[in-house]
Coordinates of C-alpha atoms and ligand atoms in Angstrom, one line a residue:
M254 CA -107.5 164.2 -76.8
E255 CA -110.7 166.0 -75.9
V256 CA -114.3 165.1 -75.2
L257 CA -116.8 167.4 -76.8
D258 CA -120.4 166.8 -75.9
Y259 CA -122.3 168.2 -78.8
D260 CA -125.5 166.4 -79.6
G261 CA -125.9 166.4 -83.3
A262 CA -129.5 165.1 -83.2
G263 CA -130.7 167.6 -80.7
D264 CA -128.3 170.4 -81.8
C265 CA -127.2 171.3 -78.3
F266 CA -124.2 171.0 -76.0
Y267 CA -124.3 169.2 -72.7
E268 CA -122.6 170.6 -69.6
P269 CA -119.1 169.2 -69.5
V270 CA -117.8 167.3 -66.5
D271 CA -114.9 168.8 -64.6
L272 CA -112.9 165.8 -63.5
N273 CA -110.6 168.0 -61.5
N274 CA -113.4 169.4 -59.4
P275 CA -112.5 168.4 -55.7
A276 CA -116.0 167.0 -55.1
V277 CA -115.7 164.7 -58.1
L278 CA -112.1 163.8 -57.2
M279 CA -113.0 162.9 -53.6
Q280 CA -115.4 160.2 -54.7
G281 CA -113.0 158.9 -57.4
G282 CA -115.1 160.2 -60.3
L283 CA -118.8 160.3 -60.9
D284 CA -120.9 157.2 -60.1
P285 CA -122.2 155.3 -63.1
S286 CA -125.5 156.8 -64.3
E287 CA -127.1 156.2 -67.6
S288 CA -129.1 159.4 -67.4
D289 CA -126.2 161.8 -66.7
P290 CA -124.4 162.9 -69.8
R291 CA -121.4 163.9 -67.6
F292 CA -121.0 160.3 -66.6
H293 CA -121.0 159.4 -70.3
Q294 CA -118.2 161.9 -71.0
Q295 CA -116.2 160.5 -68.1
M296 CA -116.7 156.9 -69.3
V297 CA -115.5 157.7 -72.8
Y298 CA -112.5 159.6 -71.5
A299 CA -111.5 156.9 -69.0
V300 CA -111.7 154.0 -71.4
A301 CA -110.0 155.9 -74.2
M302 CA -107.1 156.8 -71.9
K303 CA -106.7 153.2 -70.8
T304 CA -106.5 152.1 -74.4
I305 CA -103.8 154.8 -75.1
E306 CA -101.9 153.7 -72.0
N307 CA -101.8 150.1 -73.3
F308 CA -100.4 151.3 -76.6
D309 CA -97.8 153.6 -75.1
R310 CA -96.6 151.0 -72.7
A311 CA -96.4 148.2 -75.3
L312 CA -94.8 150.4 -77.9
G313 CA -92.3 152.1 -75.6
H314 CA -93.0 155.5 -77.1
P315 CA -95.9 157.9 -76.7
L316 CA -98.3 158.2 -79.6
R317 CA -99.4 161.6 -80.9
L318 CA -103.1 162.2 -81.5
A319 CA -102.8 165.1 -83.9
G320 CA -104.9 164.7 -87.1
V321 CA -103.7 162.4 -89.9
G322 CA -103.8 163.8 -93.5
R323 CA -104.5 167.1 -95.1
K324 CA -108.2 167.6 -94.0
A325 CA -107.5 166.8 -90.3
A326 CA -104.5 169.1 -89.9
A327 CA -106.9 171.7 -88.4
Y328 CA -107.5 169.4 -85.4
P329 CA -104.5 169.0 -83.2
R330 CA -106.4 166.8 -80.8
L331 CA -108.4 163.7 -81.3
R332 CA -112.0 164.6 -80.5
L333 CA -114.5 162.3 -78.9
F334 CA -118.2 163.0 -79.3
P335 CA -120.2 160.8 -76.9
H336 CA -123.6 161.8 -78.4
A337 CA -122.8 162.7 -81.9
F338 CA -125.8 161.5 -83.8
Y339 CA -128.9 159.3 -83.7
G340 CA -128.2 155.9 -85.0
A341 CA -127.0 152.4 -84.0
N342 CA -123.4 153.1 -85.0
A343 CA -120.1 154.6 -83.9
F344 CA -117.1 155.3 -86.0
Y345 CA -113.7 157.0 -86.3
S346 CA -113.4 159.7 -88.9
R347 CA -109.9 160.6 -90.1
D348 CA -111.1 163.8 -91.8
L349 CA -112.7 165.1 -88.6
N350 CA -109.9 163.6 -86.4
A351 CA -112.9 162.4 -84.3
I352 CA -114.7 159.5 -82.9
L353 CA -118.5 159.9 -83.2
F354 CA -120.7 157.8 -81.0
G355 CA -124.4 157.4 -81.8
Y356 CA -127.4 156.6 -79.6
F357 CA -130.6 154.8 -80.6
H358 CA -133.7 153.2 -79.3
A359 CA -133.6 149.5 -78.5
D360 CA -135.6 147.2 -80.8
S361 CA -139.3 147.2 -79.8
S362 CA -140.0 143.5 -80.4
N363 CA -136.7 141.8 -79.4
P364 CA -134.6 144.1 -77.2
G365 CA -132.9 141.3 -75.2
P366 CA -132.2 142.4 -71.6
N367 CA -133.0 146.1 -72.5
L368 CA -136.4 147.7 -72.2
P369 CA -138.2 147.9 -75.6
G370 CA -137.5 151.3 -77.0
Q371 CA -134.9 152.1 -74.2
T372 CA -132.3 154.6 -75.3
V373 CA -129.0 152.8 -75.8
F374 CA -125.8 154.8 -75.8
T375 CA -122.8 153.4 -77.7
C376 CA -120.6 155.7 -75.7
L377 CA -121.4 153.5 -72.6
S378 CA -120.0 150.4 -74.2
H379 CA -116.4 149.6 -73.2
D380 CA -116.0 147.5 -76.4
V381 CA -117.3 150.2 -78.7
I382 CA -115.0 152.8 -77.2
V383 CA -111.9 150.6 -77.3
H384 CA -112.7 149.4 -80.8
E385 CA -113.0 152.9 -82.2
M386 CA -110.0 154.2 -80.3
T387 CA -108.0 151.4 -81.7
H388 CA -109.0 152.4 -85.3
A389 CA -107.8 155.9 -84.5
L390 CA -104.5 154.7 -83.0
V391 CA -103.8 152.2 -85.8
D392 CA -104.4 155.1 -88.2
R393 CA -101.5 156.9 -86.5
L394 CA -99.2 153.9 -86.6
R395 CA -100.0 152.9 -90.2
P396 CA -102.0 155.5 -92.1
L397 CA -101.8 153.5 -95.3
F398 CA -103.7 150.6 -93.8
L399 CA -106.8 152.4 -94.9
E400 CA -106.0 151.6 -98.5
P401 CA -107.6 148.3 -99.4
T402 CA -105.0 146.7 -101.6
N403 CA -105.8 143.1 -100.7
E404 CA -108.6 141.3 -98.9
D405 CA -106.8 141.3 -95.5
V406 CA -106.1 145.1 -95.1
L407 CA -109.5 146.3 -93.8
A408 CA -110.2 143.0 -92.1
F409 CA -106.9 143.5 -90.2
H410 CA -108.1 147.0 -89.1
E411 CA -111.4 145.5 -87.8
A412 CA -109.7 142.4 -86.2
F413 CA -107.1 144.4 -84.4
A414 CA -109.7 146.7 -82.9
D415 CA -111.6 143.7 -81.6
I416 CA -108.4 142.1 -80.3
V417 CA -107.6 145.1 -78.1
A418 CA -111.2 145.3 -76.8
L419 CA -111.2 141.6 -76.0
F420 CA -107.9 141.5 -74.1
Q421 CA -108.7 144.6 -72.1
H422 CA -111.6 142.6 -70.6
F423 CA -109.1 140.6 -68.7
S424 CA -107.9 143.6 -66.8
F425 CA -111.1 144.0 -64.9
S426 CA -110.3 141.6 -62.0
D427 CA -113.8 141.5 -60.4
V428 CA -115.5 140.6 -63.7
L429 CA -112.7 138.1 -64.5
R430 CA -113.0 136.3 -61.1
E431 CA -116.8 136.1 -61.5
Y432 CA -116.6 134.5 -64.9
I433 CA -113.8 132.1 -63.9
Q434 CA -116.0 130.9 -61.1
R435 CA -119.1 130.6 -63.3
T436 CA -117.3 128.8 -66.1
R437 CA -115.1 126.8 -63.7
G438 CA -112.0 128.1 -65.4
D439 CA -113.0 127.2 -68.9
I440 CA -113.1 130.8 -70.3
R441 CA -114.0 129.4 -73.7
T442 CA -117.6 129.1 -72.5
P443 CA -119.6 131.9 -74.2
S444 CA -119.8 134.8 -71.7
P445 CA -119.4 138.6 -71.6
L446 CA -115.6 137.9 -71.1
V447 CA -115.2 136.6 -74.7
E448 CA -118.1 138.5 -76.4
L449 CA -118.0 142.0 -77.7
A450 CA -120.6 144.8 -77.3
R451 CA -123.4 142.7 -75.8
Q452 CA -125.8 145.5 -75.0
F453 CA -125.4 146.9 -78.5
G454 CA -126.0 143.5 -80.1
Y455 CA -129.1 142.7 -78.1
A456 CA -130.5 146.2 -78.4
T457 CA -130.4 146.0 -82.2
G458 CA -132.7 143.0 -82.0
S459 CA -130.2 140.4 -83.1
G460 CA -130.7 138.3 -80.0
K461 CA -126.9 138.0 -79.3
A462 CA -123.8 140.1 -78.6
L463 CA -122.4 142.0 -81.6
R464 CA -119.4 139.6 -82.0
S465 CA -117.9 136.6 -80.2
C466 CA -114.1 136.2 -80.2
L467 CA -114.3 132.4 -80.1
G468 CA -114.9 132.0 -83.8
V469 CA -116.7 129.0 -85.3
E470 CA -115.1 125.7 -84.2
G471 CA -112.9 124.5 -87.0
A472 CA -113.5 127.5 -89.3
K473 CA -110.6 128.4 -91.5
L474 CA -109.5 131.4 -93.6
S475 CA -110.8 130.9 -97.1
P476 CA -110.7 133.1 -100.2
S477 CA -114.5 133.4 -100.2
V478 CA -114.7 135.2 -96.9
L479 CA -114.3 138.8 -97.9
E480 CA -116.5 140.9 -95.7
P481 CA -113.9 142.7 -93.4
H482 CA -115.6 141.8 -90.1
D483 CA -116.2 138.1 -91.1
R484 CA -112.6 137.8 -92.4
G485 CA -111.3 139.7 -89.3
A486 CA -113.2 137.3 -87.0
L487 CA -110.8 134.5 -88.1
L488 CA -107.8 136.5 -87.1
V489 CA -109.4 137.3 -83.7
A490 CA -110.2 133.6 -83.2
A491 CA -106.6 132.6 -84.1
V492 CA -105.2 135.0 -81.5
F493 CA -107.7 133.9 -78.9
D494 CA -106.9 130.3 -79.6
G495 CA -103.2 131.0 -79.0
F496 CA -104.0 132.8 -75.8
Y497 CA -106.3 130.1 -74.6
K498 CA -103.7 127.3 -75.1
T499 CA -101.1 129.3 -73.3
Y500 CA -103.5 130.1 -70.4
Q501 CA -104.4 126.4 -70.1
K502 CA -100.8 125.4 -69.9
R503 CA -100.1 128.0 -67.2
I504 CA -103.0 127.0 -65.0
Y505 CA -102.4 123.2 -65.3
D506 CA -100.2 123.0 -62.2
L507 CA -102.8 125.0 -60.2
I508 CA -105.5 122.5 -61.1
R509 CA -103.3 119.6 -60.3
I510 CA -102.5 121.0 -56.9
A511 CA -106.1 121.8 -56.2
T512 CA -107.3 118.3 -57.2
G513 CA -104.7 116.2 -55.5
G514 CA -103.2 115.3 -59.0
T515 CA -106.3 114.1 -60.7
G516 CA -107.0 117.2 -62.7
Q517 CA -110.7 116.6 -62.2
L518 CA -112.4 119.6 -60.5
P519 CA -115.1 118.5 -58.0
A520 CA -118.7 119.6 -58.4
G521 CA -119.8 122.9 -56.9
D522 CA -118.1 126.2 -56.5
L523 CA -114.3 126.5 -56.9
H524 CA -112.3 127.6 -53.9
P525 CA -112.0 131.4 -53.9
D526 CA -108.2 131.1 -53.5
L527 CA -108.0 128.9 -56.7
V528 CA -110.3 131.3 -58.5
N529 CA -107.9 134.2 -57.5
R530 CA -104.8 132.3 -58.7
I531 CA -106.4 131.3 -62.0
A532 CA -107.7 134.8 -62.6
G533 CA -104.2 136.1 -62.0
E534 CA -102.7 133.8 -64.7
A535 CA -105.5 134.7 -67.1
A536 CA -104.9 138.4 -66.6
R537 CA -101.1 138.1 -66.9
T538 CA -101.4 136.0 -70.1
A539 CA -104.0 138.3 -71.6
Q540 CA -101.8 141.4 -70.9
R541 CA -98.8 139.7 -72.5
V542 CA -100.8 138.8 -75.6
L543 CA -102.2 142.3 -75.9
E544 CA -98.7 143.8 -75.6
M545 CA -97.3 141.3 -78.1
C546 CA -100.0 142.2 -80.6
I547 CA -99.5 146.0 -80.2
R548 CA -95.7 145.6 -80.3
A549 CA -96.0 143.7 -83.5
F550 CA -96.8 147.0 -85.2
E551 CA -93.2 148.0 -85.1
Y552 CA -92.5 145.0 -87.4
L553 CA -95.3 145.5 -89.9
P554 CA -94.8 146.8 -93.4
P555 CA -96.0 150.3 -94.0
V556 CA -98.4 149.2 -96.8
D557 CA -100.4 146.2 -98.1
V558 CA -100.5 144.2 -94.8
D559 CA -101.9 140.7 -94.7
F560 CA -102.6 138.3 -91.9
G561 CA -99.4 136.3 -92.6
D562 CA -97.4 139.5 -92.1
F563 CA -99.1 139.9 -88.7
L564 CA -98.0 136.4 -87.6
R565 CA -94.4 137.1 -88.6
A566 CA -94.5 140.5 -86.8
L567 CA -95.9 138.9 -83.7
I568 CA -93.2 136.2 -83.6
T569 CA -90.4 138.7 -84.3
A570 CA -91.7 141.2 -81.7
D571 CA -92.0 138.6 -79.0
Y572 CA -88.7 136.9 -79.9
E573 CA -86.9 140.3 -79.6
L574 CA -88.2 140.8 -76.1
V575 CA -88.2 137.3 -74.6
P576 CA -86.1 135.0 -76.8
A577 CA -85.8 132.3 -74.1
D578 CA -89.6 131.9 -73.6
P579 CA -91.1 130.4 -76.8
D580 CA -94.4 129.1 -75.3
L581 CA -96.6 131.9 -76.4
R582 CA -95.0 132.0 -79.8
D583 CA -95.4 128.3 -80.3
A584 CA -99.0 128.5 -79.3
M585 CA -99.7 131.4 -81.7
I586 CA -98.0 129.6 -84.7
E587 CA -100.1 126.5 -84.0
A588 CA -103.3 128.5 -83.6
F589 CA -102.7 130.4 -86.9
R590 CA -102.0 127.2 -88.7
N591 CA -105.3 125.7 -87.4
R592 CA -107.2 128.7 -88.7
G593 CA -105.5 128.3 -92.1
I594 CA -103.5 131.5 -91.9
Y595 CA -100.1 131.1 -93.5
P596 CA -97.5 133.7 -94.3
A597 CA -96.3 134.0 -98.0
A598 CA -92.7 133.1 -98.9
V599 CA -91.6 131.2 -95.8
T600 CA -90.1 127.8 -96.1
S601 CA -91.7 126.4 -92.9
L602 CA -93.7 127.5 -89.9
A603 CA -90.7 127.1 -87.5
E604 CA -90.0 130.1 -85.4
E605 CA -86.7 130.8 -87.1
S606 CA -88.2 130.9 -90.6
L607 CA -91.1 133.2 -89.4
L608 CA -88.7 135.8 -87.9
W609 CA -88.3 138.6 -90.4
P610 CA -84.9 138.4 -92.2
T611 CA -81.8 140.3 -91.2
P612 CA -81.0 142.1 -94.5
N613 CA -77.8 142.6 -96.3
L614 CA -78.0 146.4 -95.9
P615 CA -75.1 148.7 -94.9
A616 CA -75.2 150.5 -91.5
F617 CA -76.3 154.1 -91.4
G618 CA -73.5 156.6 -92.1
A619 CA -71.6 158.4 -89.3
D620 CA -73.5 161.6 -89.5
T621 CA -76.9 159.8 -89.4
T622 CA -75.8 157.7 -86.4
W623 CA -74.6 160.9 -84.7
R624 CA -78.0 162.5 -85.2
L625 CA -79.6 159.2 -84.1
Q626 CA -78.1 159.7 -80.6
D627 CA -79.8 163.1 -80.6
I628 CA -83.1 161.6 -81.5
F629 CA -82.9 159.1 -78.7
F630 CA -82.0 161.8 -76.2
Q631 CA -85.0 163.9 -77.2
A632 CA -87.2 160.9 -76.9
I633 CA -86.0 160.2 -73.4
R634 CA -86.9 163.7 -72.5
S635 CA -90.4 163.3 -73.8
F636 CA -91.1 160.5 -71.4
D637 CA -91.0 163.0 -68.6
T638 CA -94.3 164.8 -68.8
G639 CA -93.7 166.6 -65.5
G640 CA -91.5 169.2 -67.2
W641 CA -88.0 168.2 -66.5
T642 CA -85.7 171.2 -66.2
S643 CA -82.0 171.0 -66.8
S644 CA -79.1 173.3 -66.7
V645 CA -77.9 171.8 -70.0
T646 CA -78.9 173.8 -73.1
L647 CA -81.0 171.4 -75.1
P648 CA -81.4 171.3 -78.9
P649 CA -84.4 173.2 -80.3
E650 CA -87.8 171.6 -80.4
P651 CA -87.5 168.1 -81.7
Q652 CA -90.6 167.8 -83.9
S653 CA -90.5 170.3 -86.7
Q654 CA -93.3 169.7 -89.1
V655 CA -92.3 169.1 -92.6
A656 CA -94.9 169.0 -95.3
E657 CA -94.1 166.9 -98.3
E658 CA -95.8 167.6 -101.5
D659 CA -95.3 164.6 -103.7
Q660 CA -97.1 164.0 -106.9
G661 CA -100.4 165.5 -105.7
E662 CA -100.3 163.8 -102.3
E663 CA -99.6 165.8 -99.2
F664 CA -98.8 164.3 -95.8
R665 CA -97.2 165.7 -92.7
P666 CA -94.9 163.2 -91.1
D667 CA -94.2 163.9 -87.5
L668 CA -90.5 164.2 -87.7
N669 CA -87.2 166.0 -87.4
A670 CA -86.5 167.4 -90.9
A671 CA -82.7 167.0 -90.9
F672 CA -82.8 163.4 -89.9
A673 CA -85.6 162.7 -92.4
K674 CA -83.4 164.0 -95.1
Q675 CA -80.6 161.7 -94.1
L676 CA -82.9 158.7 -94.0
A677 CA -84.2 159.6 -97.4
G678 CA -80.7 159.7 -98.7
Y679 CA -80.0 156.3 -97.2
A680 CA -83.2 154.9 -98.8
S681 CA -82.3 156.2 -102.2
L682 CA -78.8 154.9 -102.1
N683 CA -80.1 151.4 -101.0
A684 CA -83.3 151.4 -103.0
A685 CA -82.7 148.1 -104.7
A686 CA -82.0 146.3 -101.4
L687 CA -85.2 147.8 -100.0
G688 CA -87.2 146.6 -103.0
L689 CA -87.9 150.3 -103.9
D690 CA -87.1 152.5 -106.9
S691 CA -85.4 155.9 -106.6
K692 CA -85.2 156.6 -110.4
P693 CA -87.3 159.7 -111.3
P694 CA -90.2 160.2 -111.5
N695 CA -90.4 157.7 -108.7
K696 CA -89.6 159.1 -105.3
I697 CA -89.2 157.3 -102.0
Q698 CA -91.0 159.0 -99.1
V699 CA -89.9 158.8 -95.5
R700 CA -93.3 158.1 -93.9
G701 CA -92.1 158.4 -90.4
F702 CA -89.5 157.2 -87.8
H703 CA -89.4 156.9 -84.1
P704 CA -87.1 155.5 -81.4
V705 CA -88.3 152.6 -79.3
F706 CA -87.4 151.8 -75.7
R707 CA -88.4 148.5 -74.2
V708 CA -87.4 146.7 -71.0
A709 CA -87.2 142.9 -71.3
P710 CA -88.2 140.7 -68.4
N711 CA -84.5 140.3 -67.6
G712 CA -84.2 144.0 -67.1
K713 CA -82.3 144.5 -70.4
L714 CA -83.1 147.9 -72.1
L715 CA -83.7 147.5 -75.8
V716 CA -83.2 150.7 -77.9
E717 CA -84.1 150.7 -81.6
L718 CA -85.1 153.0 -84.4
V719 CA -88.0 152.2 -86.6
A720 CA -88.2 153.9 -89.9
Q721 CA -90.8 153.6 -92.6
F722 CA -90.4 154.3 -96.3
A723 CA -93.1 154.1 -99.0
Q724 CA -93.7 155.1 -102.6
Q725 CA -96.5 155.1 -105.1
D726 CA -97.1 154.6 -108.7
V727 CA -99.3 157.6 -109.5
R728 CA -100.0 156.6 -113.1
E729 CA -102.1 153.6 -111.8
R730 CA -104.4 155.5 -109.4
R731 CA -107.5 155.6 -111.6
T732 CA -107.3 152.1 -112.9
L733 CA -107.0 150.8 -109.4
G734 CA -110.2 152.3 -108.1
G735 CA -108.6 155.3 -106.4
V736 CA -106.0 153.3 -104.5
P737 CA -102.5 153.7 -105.7
F738 CA -100.1 150.8 -106.2
R739 CA -97.6 151.3 -103.4
G740 CA -94.4 149.7 -102.2
G741 CA -92.8 150.2 -98.9
A742 CA -90.3 149.1 -96.3
T743 CA -90.0 149.1 -92.6
V744 CA -86.4 149.2 -91.3
I745 CA -85.4 148.4 -87.7
A746 CA -82.0 149.7 -86.8
S747 CA -80.0 149.4 -83.5
A748 CA -78.9 152.5 -81.6
E749 CA -75.5 152.1 -83.4
G750 CA -77.3 152.4 -86.8
E751 CA -76.9 148.7 -87.8
V752 CA -80.0 147.5 -89.7
R753 CA -81.5 144.5 -87.9
Y754 CA -84.7 143.8 -89.7
L755 CA -86.2 144.7 -93.1
I756 CA -89.9 144.2 -93.8
S757 CA -90.4 145.0 -97.4
K758 CA -93.3 145.2 -99.8
P759 CA -91.4 145.4 -103.1
F760 CA -92.4 148.1 -105.5
D761 CA -90.0 148.0 -108.5
R762 CA -91.5 145.9 -111.2
Q763 CA -88.6 146.7 -113.5
G764 CA -85.9 146.1 -111.0
G765 CA -83.7 143.1 -110.2
A766 CA -85.2 139.7 -111.0
Q767 CA -86.3 138.8 -107.4
V768 CA -87.7 142.2 -106.5
A769 CA -89.5 142.5 -109.8
E770 CA -91.1 139.1 -109.4
R771 CA -92.4 139.9 -106.0
A772 CA -93.5 143.4 -106.9
H773 CA -95.3 142.0 -109.9
A774 CA -97.1 139.3 -107.8
R775 CA -98.3 142.1 -105.4
Y776 CA -99.6 144.1 -108.3
Q777 CA -101.5 141.1 -109.7
R778 CA -102.9 140.4 -106.3
Q779 CA -104.2 144.0 -106.0
L780 CA -105.9 143.6 -109.4
R781 CA -107.5 140.3 -108.3
F782 CA -108.8 142.0 -105.2
I783 CA -110.4 144.7 -107.2
S784 CA -112.2 142.3 -109.5
S785 CA -113.5 140.3 -106.5
A786 CA -114.7 143.5 -104.8
D787 CA -116.4 144.6 -108.1
A788 CA -118.1 141.2 -108.4
R789 CA -119.5 141.5 -104.8
N790 CA -120.8 145.0 -105.3
P791 CA -124.1 145.1 -107.2
K792 CA -123.8 148.9 -107.6
T793 CA -120.7 148.7 -109.7
P794 CA -122.4 148.8 -113.1
Y795 CA -124.5 151.8 -112.1
M796 CA -121.8 154.1 -110.8
S797 CA -121.0 157.5 -112.3
S798 CA -117.5 157.7 -113.7
D799 CA -116.2 159.7 -110.7
E800 CA -117.7 157.1 -108.3
Y801 CA -116.2 154.3 -110.4
D802 CA -112.7 155.8 -110.3
Q803 CA -112.9 156.0 -106.5
R804 CA -114.8 152.8 -105.8
I805 CA -112.1 150.8 -104.1
A806 CA -110.9 153.8 -102.0
A807 CA -114.5 154.2 -100.9
L808 CA -114.6 150.8 -99.3
A809 CA -112.4 152.2 -96.4
S810 CA -115.1 154.3 -94.8
F811 CA -115.6 153.3 -91.2
S812 CA -119.1 154.9 -91.1
A813 CA -120.1 152.6 -93.9
L814 CA -118.1 149.6 -92.6
H815 CA -119.8 149.8 -89.2
G816 CA -123.2 150.7 -90.3
G817 CA -126.0 148.3 -89.9
Ligands
ZN933 ZN1 -114.3 148.8 -86.8

């Protein structure tokens, strides 16, 4: 990752901060200053790193920030531009492998706590930085989530970016204690703790923070809510509700002790010791929810995600790590139900029916399993960034880049070529069970794989391989507004090569009865999504034929999504 301080509006570079300078190191970094661009650079860097740390820790493997896709291959590092342009916006661009932060003048008539016309820098907003970083990280984990194939896909991208920003608030202990004292422990009271991008929201003249995570009381997911931020807000609210319920349960004993059993807090300030203990519980619960949400990525399909998939992934991820502690999972299930978010094709909302199924798939072959050990060993080495030297001769560089040219689409998965080939062979042999189709001209792509290491609270080390497969029907691209019809599967295997979970989005509409039916239903849903998007877009009848062919793909532009 690198911070490049090029000011697009002023066409100039600002002097870069040297965070290794002894004078800067001695005071623990530059002091906050709105007028010093070097502080802006430091802020962007620090908050971005904290977000990456949270992902790396929760996922149990380090994420790579090299560019995704053909155009960004030239940029091996994610680039952060704190003063990229003039405008009340900030966005992640995949093609530039960059996050561009804008700056603007606060509204002159209704600037909130800002001065009228004051320069407001989006790069000084913790929430804006985390939100954009999360878009960039999600794009590494699931690049195909930028293809709007149903009404939840882009909403999920937006919601997830807000969820990470929200739960990172709880790691600032001074702020947390202050608001616990002010709200007397009821963190559902509107405050900067549960609102996002306050300065930005007020400065644009809206008279409020950009977004609140509380959601509208009693609001439920409905087919008519289609704008990605509005739809995403319901998912954020559901996760917050689940968090809040768990938090309340965890502080209940503290309140009872503090009130001699009545549960009624006396008037006036809370005792600082009580505030400390409540803040500790809030921070721990928030961190666990954040890690649960990030870990859920390992259990998401590679394509066509919806909110119900996310609930199932959350439950499976948490169950895998702490099977004996269902409180948080129960609270999440309840909260999702209250927001009207239901997974498709489950028989009930009980934990065991929400867990992804263990499929009837054969274990990996002996040669694949053998290479798997090698992959795990290489991954263990990569944890040691200090440059571990060993007398053992190690295998050559683990990550050779393979470019796959497939039906006009090029992508560069970050993987070991020989192992990828074996996985591709496995997928093609078991295509029917994966819901995919290996008959030419259809081809199954290995979209990526990585080992996962996690330590459960009981000290148990969990080692698994996550592999993603996907394929597309190229004939349909034009009729579907530039977004192909895709199918895919995420396969979770143990270190011994036994397949433990299968998360499948069936592709083969001519295959076995059950697969064909589900694949067909997905196809129909994609068509319905396109007609509803067309109905909402007044420009549709006036598009050129090129624009028309790409109109659905064009929805997934973050600069447009975040604008205004
Ligand atoms: Zn966003």
